[in-house]
Amino acid sequence: MLGIPEQVTIRGGQPLDGSVHAPPSKSHTHRALIAASLSPEKSWIHNPSLCEDVQATVQAVEAYGAEVIFENGPLIVSGVDHIRLPNNVVDCRESGSTMRFVTPILAHAEGISVVTGEASLRRRPMQPLIDSLRQLGVECYSARKDGRPPLVLFGGTYKGGKVRIVGDISSQFISGLLFSGSIAGEPTSIEVTPVLESAPYVGMTIKVLKCHGIQIDANVDMTRFSIDGGQTPSSYDHVIEGDYSSAAFLLAAGAITGSEVGVFGLPTERSSQGDSEVVSLLRGMRADVHADGGTVRVRSSRLRGMKIDASDCPDLVPPLAVVACCAEGTTKIVNAQRLRMKESNRLKALSSELSKMGAKICDTDDGFEIVGRSLLKGATVNSHGDHRVAMSCAVAALAAKGETILDGAGCVAKSYPSFFDDLKTLGGDISGR
């Protein structure tokens, strides 16, 4: 598809077949961009994601002085020797990662910075980050005094020291503090309470920073971190991994449509992505999954429901909820309450839209309870402006009887611009206008 239509029609009931290349990891690209922007040397980022969220990060790092060049291949990043005061408001669009990574970095810019975004981002909680920056000597405020963006920082006062922050709202807060601490003149120590959820993504941040020569000490359960002051990130050439968060939707589609689907370009050994857990979780639901040599392949089989703890992989909840609708028995998804604070109330939105298609799904306080083997049928559904809701509805539509009309489909560009093209490559009957 040239451009992504806002309304997509999907005709279900046809098996998929074939293989597609996984899109580049958005999470890895964000972190590589940020780390490279903090080095006064030049770095290359090969196979980058160019989704809308990453474009927001490119603009943000350029706002504090980095230069990013794209020449039909890698991103070439010339970083900064000091964080410059942006000339204008920093607009993070809809990217929570961008805001949570860049805001602590702007604490090092002399003067007043304002960080904001589009309406959905301005609804998302930022108070833990505000509180942590204040503990480090930085004046930081919510402009509306509600703990949400726009955020106002009086930079140049970062004094380092000890900071405590909650770890069950967003691990991105901790990643942002690690990026900021990596260029601070004074040591920084971070204590996370009570536990850190989505810990693998903080692990990815540490791994990327270590590639740039930054030393970070962390305890085994990743609740305490320490960073020496006076470090200078070096250059590094990154090769971005294929994205499990996006590939999960393709694998889910293969599992529920009587199909055989392969996704290549994924790290099948020692991936730093928390969402690589999708392979184990699909196997736990008795899907026929093989992962080897950079390819994950799934064949349809008789699926069974199970209990899924989403503490470290909340982005897998939407595709796995669809798989659960087609599996025998009951699936309970727990520890996913953070999904109420995404681009939409993702638990409520998924429950509402999948129910329109005949799914027996209800959202609970912290997840879903799904009675499987529902006979899904075509319906008119809405994305709620949420890329993962849109992709979930599309996957469900492939397994449904009849025709499904998906309104608001264009939001998939936020993370996976080629999503509908890839489904069509696999044989999905999809048209749009």
PDB file of C-alpha atoms in Angstrom, residues 163-414:
ATOM      1  CA  VAL A 163      17.389   8.941  43.413  1.00  0.00           C
ATOM      2  CA  ARG A 164      14.447   6.641  44.146  1.00  0.00           C
ATOM      3  CA  ILE A 165      11.789   5.911  41.546  1.00  0.00           C
ATOM      4  CA  VAL A 166       8.877   3.488  41.133  1.00  0.00           C
ATOM      5  CA  GLY A 167       9.436   0.718  38.613  1.00  0.00           C
ATOM      6  CA  ASP A 168       5.874  -0.450  37.961  1.00  0.00           C
ATOM      7  CA  ILE A 169       4.616   2.438  35.800  1.00  0.00           C
ATOM      8  CA  SER A 170       7.214   2.602  33.029  1.00  0.00           C
ATOM      9  CA  SER A 171      10.712   1.180  32.772  1.00  0.00           C
ATOM     10  CA  GLN A 172      11.409   4.000  30.313  1.00  0.00           C
ATOM     11  CA  PHE A 173      11.800   6.380  33.262  1.00  0.00           C
ATOM     12  CA  ILE A 174      14.774   4.346  34.457  1.00  0.00           C
ATOM     13  CA  SER A 175      16.270   4.200  30.960  1.00  0.00           C
ATOM     14  CA  GLY A 176      15.968   7.984  30.711  1.00  0.00           C
ATOM     15  CA  LEU A 177      17.813   8.434  34.001  1.00  0.00           C
ATOM     16  CA  LEU A 178      20.560   6.076  32.819  1.00  0.00           C
ATOM     17  CA  PHE A 179      21.045   8.090  29.636  1.00  0.00           C
ATOM     18  CA  SER A 180      21.196  11.306  31.637  1.00  0.00           C
ATOM     19  CA  GLY A 181      23.544   9.877  34.265  1.00  0.00           C
ATOM     20  CA  SER A 182      25.914   8.655  31.555  1.00  0.00           C
ATOM     21  CA  ILE A 183      26.910  12.256  30.691  1.00  0.00           C
ATOM     22  CA  ALA A 184      26.739  13.750  34.187  1.00  0.00           C
ATOM     23  CA  GLY A 185      29.777  15.198  35.895  1.00  0.00           C
ATOM     24  CA  GLU A 186      28.806  13.610  39.206  1.00  0.00           C
ATOM     25  CA  PRO A 187      27.977   9.997  40.107  1.00  0.00           C
ATOM     26  CA  THR A 188      24.337   8.924  40.028  1.00  0.00           C
ATOM     27  CA  SER A 189      22.721   6.018  41.831  1.00  0.00           C
ATOM     28  CA  ILE A 190      19.179   4.834  41.177  1.00  0.00           C
ATOM     29  CA  GLU A 191      17.005   2.716  43.442  1.00  0.00           C
ATOM     30  CA  VAL A 192      13.835   1.216  41.974  1.00  0.00           C
ATOM     31  CA  THR A 193      10.871   0.369  44.200  1.00  0.00           C
ATOM     32  CA  PRO A 194       9.194  -1.975  44.706  1.00  0.00           C
ATOM     33  CA  VAL A 195      10.207  -3.945  41.584  1.00  0.00           C
ATOM     34  CA  LEU A 196      11.167  -3.130  38.026  1.00  0.00           C
ATOM     35  CA  GLU A 197       8.701  -4.278  35.380  1.00  0.00           C
ATOM     36  CA  SER A 198       9.799  -4.643  31.731  1.00  0.00           C
ATOM     37  CA  ALA A 199      13.320  -5.153  33.078  1.00  0.00           C
ATOM     38  CA  PRO A 200      14.636  -6.559  29.763  1.00  0.00           C
ATOM     39  CA  TYR A 201      14.189  -3.133  28.181  1.00  0.00           C
ATOM     40  CA  VAL A 202      16.338  -1.481  30.835  1.00  0.00           C
ATOM     41  CA  GLY A 203      18.820  -4.261  30.113  1.00  0.00           C
ATOM     42  CA  MET A 204      18.735  -3.214  26.461  1.00  0.00           C
ATOM     43  CA  THR A 205      19.498   0.385  27.471  1.00  0.00           C
ATOM     44  CA  ILE A 206      22.497  -0.728  29.538  1.00  0.00           C
ATOM     45  CA  LYS A 207      23.757  -2.920  26.690  1.00  0.00           C
ATOM     46  CA  VAL A 208      23.540  -0.025  24.197  1.00  0.00           C
ATOM     47  CA  LEU A 209      25.307   2.373  26.562  1.00  0.00           C
ATOM     48  CA  LYS A 210      28.059  -0.170  27.177  1.00  0.00           C
ATOM     49  CA  CYS A 211      28.575  -0.337  23.407  1.00  0.00           C
ATOM     50  CA  HIS A 212      29.411   3.373  23.686  1.00  0.00           C
ATOM     51  CA  GLY A 213      31.880   2.750  26.517  1.00  0.00           C
ATOM     52  CA  ILE A 214      29.603   3.774  29.421  1.00  0.00           C
ATOM     53  CA  GLN A 215      29.982   1.657  32.556  1.00  0.00           C
ATOM     54  CA  ILE A 216      26.864   1.002  34.622  1.00  0.00           C
ATOM     55  CA  ASP A 217      26.699  -1.269  37.642  1.00  0.00           C
ATOM     56  CA  ALA A 218      23.396  -3.026  38.272  1.00  0.00           C
ATOM     57  CA  ASN A 219      22.345  -5.652  40.788  1.00  0.00           C
ATOM     58  CA  VAL A 220      20.871  -8.970  39.693  1.00  0.00           C
ATOM     59  CA  ASP A 221      17.202  -7.997  40.055  1.00  0.00           C
ATOM     60  CA  MET A 222      17.839  -4.593  38.454  1.00  0.00           C
ATOM     61  CA  THR A 223      16.562  -2.493  41.335  1.00  0.00           C
ATOM     62  CA  ARG A 224      19.848  -0.658  41.985  1.00  0.00           C
ATOM     63  CA  PHE A 225      22.057   1.069  39.440  1.00  0.00           C
ATOM     64  CA  SER A 226      25.160   3.201  39.798  1.00  0.00           C
ATOM     65  CA  ILE A 227      26.931   5.329  37.190  1.00  0.00           C
ATOM     66  CA  ASP A 228      30.267   7.073  37.691  1.00  0.00           C
ATOM     67  CA  GLY A 229      30.404  10.718  36.743  1.00  0.00           C
ATOM     68  CA  GLY A 230      32.676  12.223  34.129  1.00  0.00           C
ATOM     69  CA  GLN A 231      32.181   9.558  31.447  1.00  0.00           C
ATOM     70  CA  THR A 232      32.130  10.461  27.758  1.00  0.00           C
ATOM     71  CA  PRO A 233      30.278   8.130  25.354  1.00  0.00           C
ATOM     72  CA  SER A 234      32.385   6.904  22.457  1.00  0.00           C
ATOM     73  CA  SER A 235      31.163   6.224  18.921  1.00  0.00           C
ATOM     74  CA  TYR A 236      29.694   2.873  17.906  1.00  0.00           C
ATOM     75  CA  ASP A 237      28.226   1.285  14.775  1.00  0.00           C
ATOM     76  CA  HIS A 238      24.882  -0.337  15.595  1.00  0.00           C
ATOM     77  CA  VAL A 239      23.048  -3.020  13.628  1.00  0.00           C
ATOM     78  CA  ILE A 240      19.402  -2.936  14.662  1.00  0.00           C
ATOM     79  CA  GLU A 241      17.688  -6.233  15.412  1.00  0.00           C
ATOM     80  CA  GLY A 242      14.408  -7.323  13.881  1.00  0.00           C
ATOM     81  CA  ASP A 243      11.499  -6.339  16.108  1.00  0.00           C
ATOM     82  CA  TYR A 244       9.754  -9.027  18.145  1.00  0.00           C
ATOM     83  CA  SER A 245       7.050  -6.589  19.316  1.00  0.00           C
ATOM     84  CA  SER A 246       5.882  -6.169  15.717  1.00  0.00           C
ATOM     85  CA  ALA A 247       6.639  -9.709  14.541  1.00  0.00           C
ATOM     86  CA  ALA A 248       4.389 -11.031  17.308  1.00  0.00           C
ATOM     87  CA  PHE A 249       1.337  -9.924  15.316  1.00  0.00           C
ATOM     88  CA  LEU A 250       2.465 -11.866  12.247  1.00  0.00           C
ATOM     89  CA  LEU A 251       3.211 -14.947  14.348  1.00  0.00           C
ATOM     90  CA  ALA A 252      -0.184 -14.652  16.027  1.00  0.00           C
ATOM     91  CA  ALA A 253      -1.842 -14.463  12.613  1.00  0.00           C
ATOM     92  CA  GLY A 254      -0.056 -17.629  11.531  1.00  0.00           C
ATOM     93  CA  ALA A 255      -1.073 -19.455  14.688  1.00  0.00           C
ATOM     94  CA  ILE A 256      -4.829 -18.864  14.318  1.00  0.00           C
ATOM     95  CA  THR A 257      -5.526 -19.005  10.565  1.00  0.00           C
ATOM     96  CA  GLY A 258      -4.630 -22.551   9.534  1.00  0.00           C
ATOM     97  CA  SER A 259      -1.390 -21.220   8.140  1.00  0.00           C
ATOM     98  CA  GLU A 260       2.363 -21.520   8.030  1.00  0.00           C
ATOM     99  CA  VAL A 261       4.103 -18.187   8.472  1.00  0.00           C
ATOM    100  CA  GLY A 262       7.781 -17.340   8.807  1.00  0.00           C
ATOM    101  CA  VAL A 263       9.400 -14.135  10.014  1.00  0.00           C
ATOM    102  CA  PHE A 264      13.110 -13.826   9.300  1.00  0.00           C
ATOM    103  CA  GLY A 265      15.643 -11.290  10.484  1.00  0.00           C
ATOM    104  CA  LEU A 266      14.863 -11.923  14.171  1.00  0.00           C
ATOM    105  CA  PRO A 267      17.596 -12.670  16.715  1.00  0.00           C
ATOM    106  CA  THR A 268      16.811 -16.235  17.748  1.00  0.00           C
ATOM    107  CA  GLU A 269      19.632 -16.498  20.285  1.00  0.00           C
ATOM    108  CA  ARG A 270      20.349 -14.149  23.199  1.00  0.00           C
ATOM    109  CA  SER A 271      18.060 -11.318  22.124  1.00  0.00           C
ATOM    110  CA  SER A 272      17.949  -8.323  24.462  1.00  0.00           C
ATOM    111  CA  GLN A 273      14.288  -7.759  23.561  1.00  0.00           C
ATOM    112  CA  GLY A 274      11.822  -8.687  26.276  1.00  0.00           C
ATOM    113  CA  ASP A 275       9.207  -9.445  23.631  1.00  0.00           C
ATOM    114  CA  SER A 276      11.288 -12.322  22.277  1.00  0.00           C
ATOM    115  CA  GLU A 277       9.315 -14.139  24.990  1.00  0.00           C
ATOM    116  CA  VAL A 278       6.525 -14.447  22.400  1.00  0.00           C
ATOM    117  CA  VAL A 279       8.172 -17.646  21.167  1.00  0.00           C
ATOM    118  CA  SER A 280       7.942 -19.322  24.581  1.00  0.00           C
ATOM    119  CA  LEU A 281       4.443 -18.017  25.224  1.00  0.00           C
ATOM    120  CA  LEU A 282       3.105 -19.287  21.900  1.00  0.00           C
ATOM    121  CA  ARG A 283       4.699 -22.638  22.634  1.00  0.00           C
ATOM    122  CA  GLY A 284       2.999 -22.542  26.044  1.00  0.00           C
ATOM    123  CA  MET A 285      -0.296 -22.188  24.178  1.00  0.00           C
ATOM    124  CA  ARG A 286       0.753 -25.272  22.168  1.00  0.00           C
ATOM    125  CA  ALA A 287       1.477 -23.459  18.937  1.00  0.00           C
ATOM    126  CA  ASP A 288       3.924 -25.197  16.612  1.00  0.00           C
ATOM    127  CA  VAL A 289       6.822 -22.723  16.688  1.00  0.00           C
ATOM    128  CA  HIS A 290      10.377 -23.168  15.441  1.00  0.00           C
ATOM    129  CA  ALA A 291      13.080 -20.541  15.996  1.00  0.00           C
ATOM    130  CA  ASP A 292      16.499 -21.020  14.453  1.00  0.00           C
ATOM    131  CA  GLY A 293      19.020 -19.195  12.320  1.00  0.00           C
ATOM    132  CA  GLY A 294      17.295 -15.840  12.563  1.00  0.00           C
ATOM    133  CA  THR A 295      13.877 -17.128  11.476  1.00  0.00           C
ATOM    134  CA  VAL A 296      10.814 -17.837  13.592  1.00  0.00           C
ATOM    135  CA  ARG A 297       8.220 -20.019  11.917  1.00  0.00           C
ATOM    136  CA  VAL A 298       4.755 -20.863  13.222  1.00  0.00           C
ATOM    137  CA  ARG A 299       2.293 -23.467  11.971  1.00  0.00           C
ATOM    138  CA  SER A 300      -1.310 -23.584  13.049  1.00  0.00           C
ATOM    139  CA  SER A 301      -2.135 -26.206  15.636  1.00  0.00           C
ATOM    140  CA  ARG A 302      -4.742 -26.916  18.287  1.00  0.00           C
ATOM    141  CA  LEU A 303      -4.147 -24.105  20.782  1.00  0.00           C
ATOM    142  CA  ARG A 304      -4.771 -24.148  24.513  1.00  0.00           C
ATOM    143  CA  GLY A 305      -5.350 -21.269  26.887  1.00  0.00           C
ATOM    144  CA  MET A 306      -2.950 -20.512  29.715  1.00  0.00           C
ATOM    145  CA  LYS A 307      -2.083 -17.925  32.357  1.00  0.00           C
ATOM    146  CA  ILE A 308       0.202 -15.185  31.057  1.00  0.00           C
ATOM    147  CA  ASP A 309       2.166 -12.840  33.309  1.00  0.00           C
ATOM    148  CA  ALA A 310       2.708  -9.636  31.324  1.00  0.00           C
ATOM    149  CA  SER A 311       5.014  -7.915  33.837  1.00  0.00           C
ATOM    150  CA  ASP A 312       8.010  -7.914  31.486  1.00  0.00           C
ATOM    151  CA  CYS A 313       6.216  -8.033  28.117  1.00  0.00           C
ATOM    152  CA  PRO A 314       3.112  -5.795  28.121  1.00  0.00           C
ATOM    153  CA  ASP A 315       3.345  -5.182  24.369  1.00  0.00           C
ATOM    154  CA  LEU A 316       2.690  -8.884  23.754  1.00  0.00           C
ATOM    155  CA  VAL A 317      -0.711  -8.698  25.424  1.00  0.00           C
ATOM    156  CA  PRO A 318      -2.628  -7.427  22.352  1.00  0.00           C
ATOM    157  CA  PRO A 319      -1.567 -10.163  19.890  1.00  0.00           C
ATOM    158  CA  LEU A 320      -1.720 -12.910  22.505  1.00  0.00           C
ATOM    159  CA  ALA A 321      -5.221 -11.825  23.513  1.00  0.00           C
ATOM    160  CA  VAL A 322      -6.298 -12.534  19.939  1.00  0.00           C
ATOM    161  CA  VAL A 323      -4.585 -15.937  19.999  1.00  0.00           C
ATOM    162  CA  ALA A 324      -6.390 -16.698  23.271  1.00  0.00           C
ATOM    163  CA  CYS A 325      -9.752 -16.005  21.619  1.00  0.00           C
ATOM    164  CA  CYS A 326      -9.037 -18.916  19.266  1.00  0.00           C
ATOM    165  CA  ALA A 327      -7.575 -21.302  21.854  1.00  0.00           C
ATOM    166  CA  GLU A 328      -9.399 -23.975  23.848  1.00  0.00           C
ATOM    167  CA  GLY A 329     -10.103 -23.163  27.471  1.00  0.00           C
ATOM    168  CA  THR A 330      -9.626 -19.990  29.455  1.00  0.00           C
ATOM    169  CA  THR A 331      -6.691 -17.624  29.272  1.00  0.00           C
ATOM    170  CA  LYS A 332      -5.928 -15.204  32.085  1.00  0.00           C
ATOM    171  CA  ILE A 333      -3.551 -12.336  31.400  1.00  0.00           C
ATOM    172  CA  VAL A 334      -2.293 -10.616  34.543  1.00  0.00           C
ATOM    173  CA  ASN A 335       0.017  -7.744  35.547  1.00  0.00           C
ATOM    174  CA  ALA A 336      -0.904  -5.729  32.464  1.00  0.00           C
ATOM    175  CA  GLN A 337      -2.496  -2.750  34.208  1.00  0.00           C
ATOM    176  CA  ARG A 338       0.010  -0.395  32.572  1.00  0.00           C
ATOM    177  CA  LEU A 339      -1.860  -0.907  29.308  1.00  0.00           C
ATOM    178  CA  ARG A 340      -4.572   1.412  30.594  1.00  0.00           C
ATOM    179  CA  MET A 341      -2.109   4.294  30.193  1.00  0.00           C
ATOM    180  CA  LYS A 342      -0.984   3.822  26.599  1.00  0.00           C
ATOM    181  CA  GLU A 343      -2.186   5.561  23.424  1.00  0.00           C
ATOM    182  CA  SER A 344      -5.600   4.317  24.519  1.00  0.00           C
ATOM    183  CA  ASN A 345      -6.893   2.428  27.513  1.00  0.00           C
ATOM    184  CA  ARG A 346      -5.636  -0.623  25.709  1.00  0.00           C
ATOM    185  CA  LEU A 347      -7.386  -3.184  27.921  1.00  0.00           C
ATOM    186  CA  LYS A 348     -10.765  -1.522  27.518  1.00  0.00           C
ATOM    187  CA  ALA A 349     -10.279  -0.868  23.805  1.00  0.00           C
ATOM    188  CA  LEU A 350      -9.291  -4.461  22.994  1.00  0.00           C
ATOM    189  CA  SER A 351     -12.104  -5.895  25.073  1.00  0.00           C
ATOM    190  CA  SER A 352     -14.620  -3.651  23.321  1.00  0.00           C
ATOM    191  CA  GLU A 353     -13.462  -4.244  19.748  1.00  0.00           C
ATOM    192  CA  LEU A 354     -12.814  -7.990  19.982  1.00  0.00           C
ATOM    193  CA  SER A 355     -16.212  -8.449  21.635  1.00  0.00           C
ATOM    194  CA  LYS A 356     -17.813  -6.888  18.543  1.00  0.00           C
ATOM    195  CA  MET A 357     -16.277  -9.782  16.599  1.00  0.00           C
ATOM    196  CA  GLY A 358     -17.773 -12.398  18.913  1.00  0.00           C
ATOM    197  CA  ALA A 359     -14.870 -12.908  21.297  1.00  0.00           C
ATOM    198  CA  LYS A 360     -15.643 -13.852  24.894  1.00  0.00           C
ATOM    199  CA  ILE A 361     -13.243 -11.407  26.480  1.00  0.00           C
ATOM    200  CA  CYS A 362     -13.512  -9.075  29.453  1.00  0.00           C
ATOM    201  CA  ASP A 363     -10.924  -6.766  30.899  1.00  0.00           C
ATOM    202  CA  THR A 364     -10.064  -7.171  34.565  1.00  0.00           C
ATOM    203  CA  ASP A 365      -8.240  -4.836  36.936  1.00  0.00           C
ATOM    204  CA  ASP A 366      -4.866  -5.903  35.572  1.00  0.00           C
ATOM    205  CA  GLY A 367      -5.490  -7.773  32.342  1.00  0.00           C
ATOM    206  CA  PHE A 368      -7.986 -10.046  30.623  1.00  0.00           C
ATOM    207  CA  GLU A 369     -10.020 -13.171  31.139  1.00  0.00           C
ATOM    208  CA  ILE A 370     -10.719 -14.827  27.800  1.00  0.00           C
ATOM    209  CA  VAL A 371     -12.843 -17.898  27.127  1.00  0.00           C
ATOM    210  CA  GLY A 372     -11.474 -19.285  23.896  1.00  0.00           C
ATOM    211  CA  ARG A 373     -12.679 -21.095  20.780  1.00  0.00           C
ATOM    212  CA  SER A 374     -15.005 -18.216  19.971  1.00  0.00           C
ATOM    213  CA  LEU A 375     -16.388 -18.158  16.449  1.00  0.00           C
ATOM    214  CA  LEU A 376     -15.066 -14.805  15.329  1.00  0.00           C
ATOM    215  CA  LYS A 377     -17.124 -12.934  12.768  1.00  0.00           C
ATOM    216  CA  GLY A 378     -16.548  -9.874  10.677  1.00  0.00           C
ATOM    217  CA  ALA A 379     -17.601  -6.529  12.144  1.00  0.00           C
ATOM    218  CA  THR A 380     -16.856  -2.831  11.974  1.00  0.00           C
ATOM    219  CA  VAL A 381     -14.176  -2.081  14.554  1.00  0.00           C
ATOM    220  CA  ASN A 382     -12.122   0.939  15.578  1.00  0.00           C
ATOM    221  CA  SER A 383      -8.449   1.306  16.425  1.00  0.00           C
ATOM    222  CA  HIS A 384      -9.026   3.955  19.122  1.00  0.00           C
ATOM    223  CA  GLY A 385      -5.994   5.661  17.581  1.00  0.00           C
ATOM    224  CA  ASP A 386      -3.776   2.914  19.018  1.00  0.00           C
ATOM    225  CA  HIS A 387      -1.367   1.072  16.722  1.00  0.00           C
ATOM    226  CA  ARG A 388      -1.426  -2.154  18.733  1.00  0.00           C
ATOM    227  CA  VAL A 389      -5.224  -2.202  18.929  1.00  0.00           C
ATOM    228  CA  ALA A 390      -5.350  -1.697  15.153  1.00  0.00           C
ATOM    229  CA  MET A 391      -2.949  -4.577  14.488  1.00  0.00           C
ATOM    230  CA  SER A 392      -4.791  -6.858  16.919  1.00  0.00           C
ATOM    231  CA  CYS A 393      -8.110  -6.221  15.219  1.00  0.00           C
ATOM    232  CA  ALA A 394      -6.519  -6.903  11.831  1.00  0.00           C
ATOM    233  CA  VAL A 395      -5.118 -10.237  13.032  1.00  0.00           C
ATOM    234  CA  ALA A 396      -8.499 -11.223  14.497  1.00  0.00           C
ATOM    235  CA  ALA A 397     -10.169 -10.251  11.205  1.00  0.00           C
ATOM    236  CA  LEU A 398      -7.950 -12.703   9.297  1.00  0.00           C
ATOM    237  CA  ALA A 399      -9.357 -15.526  11.419  1.00  0.00           C
ATOM    238  CA  ALA A 400     -12.947 -14.263  11.354  1.00  0.00           C
ATOM    239  CA  LYS A 401     -15.755 -15.354   9.082  1.00  0.00           C
ATOM    240  CA  GLY A 402     -16.751 -12.626   6.682  1.00  0.00           C
ATOM    241  CA  GLU A 403     -15.594  -9.074   6.208  1.00  0.00           C
ATOM    242  CA  THR A 404     -14.189  -6.722   8.827  1.00  0.00           C
ATOM    243  CA  ILE A 405     -13.905  -2.974   8.395  1.00  0.00           C
ATOM    244  CA  LEU A 406     -11.167  -1.388  10.500  1.00  0.00           C
ATOM    245  CA  ASP A 407     -11.491   2.355  11.047  1.00  0.00           C
ATOM    246  CA  GLY A 408      -8.441   4.384  12.087  1.00  0.00           C
ATOM    247  CA  ALA A 409      -5.963   1.956  10.526  1.00  0.00           C
ATOM    248  CA  GLY A 410      -3.370   4.616   9.716  1.00  0.00           C
ATOM    249  CA  CYS A 411      -2.054   4.667  13.285  1.00  0.00           C
ATOM    250  CA  VAL A 412       0.016   1.519  12.597  1.00  0.00           C
ATOM    251  CA  ALA A 413       2.611   3.921  11.120  1.00  0.00           C
ATOM    252  CA  LYS A 414       3.546   4.754  14.711  1.00  0.00           C
TER     253      LYS A 414
END
